[in-house]
Amino acid sequence: MKKEGECCGTCRQVACIYDAQDKTRHVLKDGNQYNFKCMNATCLKRNGMFMTMESYKQCPPFNPDDCVPGTVQFDKDGCCQICETSNCVRVKNVTRLHVKDCISIEDVEVASCTGHCDDGSRYSMEKNTMMHNCSCCQEDKFSLQQVILQCANSSKIPHDYIYIESCKCTPTKCEEYTEKKTPEQFKEQELEEIRARLGERYHRRDRDDYYLQKKGYKGRH
């Protein structure tokens, strides 16, 4: 810019010159942005001076075990991993097993099922009644695992427990709203369903009781 009475002009900055991490150069006007993966660059004009401010995107917690297989990908910015989440997922935990006065001598990985499954109601013109669809997040595949317990009298005994390998939303009978049940009755009904699923090969009391305790019920004593 050349002022009156001066022979030579001066240079006045009108934009930001930004060299990005992807080895490219960009001319950004006031308020313009450039995004590269997790980084965002914004050109700002302050007191006649241009400056580039960088900020970095924070990705939310991501657990691939919560995803539908084959759906893991990066978001549109190429920064954070995203996926189609599964409503019913397996949750793993490492703990010491306590059975009466005995405790496992090593940490044991246990698993449980958690999440919400699709439920719904619709009116059937043909049957002239409401149709209900209900499903429950529960174990799909499970296996019998063995761990060594050390008891209060210093003896060591083997103990079998149920390990959940996968979970899924399983269709179940809907409870009619006219049917009045106490919370204890609902728990007893689910308890009996679990016993039936376990079958005769898991009929031993300690195995059955341990699995029921992990589901939040009291065992049979």
XYZ file of N, CA and C in Angstrom, residues 3 5 29 31 55 75 77-78 89 93 118 136 142 150 153 170 180 204-205 215 219:
63
model
N 1.307 5.325 0.436
C 0.709 6.520 1.002
C 1.170 7.760 0.237
N 2.856 11.126 -0.652
C 4.098 11.723 -0.200
C 5.224 10.746 -0.009
N -8.547 -16.217 5.071
C -9.034 -14.906 5.461
C -9.583 -14.951 6.878
N -11.509 -15.467 9.940
C -12.642 -16.341 10.237
C -12.655 -17.639 9.471
N -6.545 -25.824 17.084
C -7.249 -26.581 18.121
C -7.356 -28.030 17.675
N -14.485 -41.059 11.211
C -15.494 -40.060 10.896
C -15.090 -39.262 9.664
N -13.922 -36.411 9.269
C -12.670 -35.669 9.405
C -11.453 -36.586 9.378
N -11.692 -37.905 9.449
C -10.576 -38.840 9.499
C -9.876 -38.842 10.834
N -24.543 -55.712 24.320
C -23.110 -55.962 24.254
C -22.650 -56.771 25.467
N -14.986 -58.080 32.809
C -14.422 -57.553 34.046
C -13.454 -58.580 34.627
N -34.714 -53.766 21.128
C -35.887 -53.116 20.541
C -37.175 -53.773 21.022
N -34.931 -59.386 24.995
C -34.100 -59.220 26.188
C -32.632 -59.403 25.823
N -22.153 -69.531 25.795
C -21.406 -69.537 27.051
C -20.706 -70.870 27.216
N -8.853 -71.050 46.899
C -8.180 -71.330 48.162
C -9.126 -70.953 49.287
N -9.447 -72.684 55.298
C -8.666 -73.716 55.980
C -7.393 -74.094 55.212
N -32.655 -61.371 22.466
C -33.418 -62.596 22.263
C -34.906 -62.334 22.486
N -50.499 -58.150 37.167
C -49.812 -57.503 38.266
C -48.834 -58.487 38.900
N -25.361 -78.742 38.956
C -24.745 -78.706 40.273
C -25.024 -77.372 40.953
N -25.358 -77.420 42.204
C -25.823 -76.231 42.909
C -24.811 -75.093 42.900
N -25.893 -62.513 38.068
C -27.041 -61.841 37.453
C -27.806 -60.993 38.471
N -28.682 -67.217 45.371
C -28.646 -68.630 44.984
C -29.574 -69.465 45.837
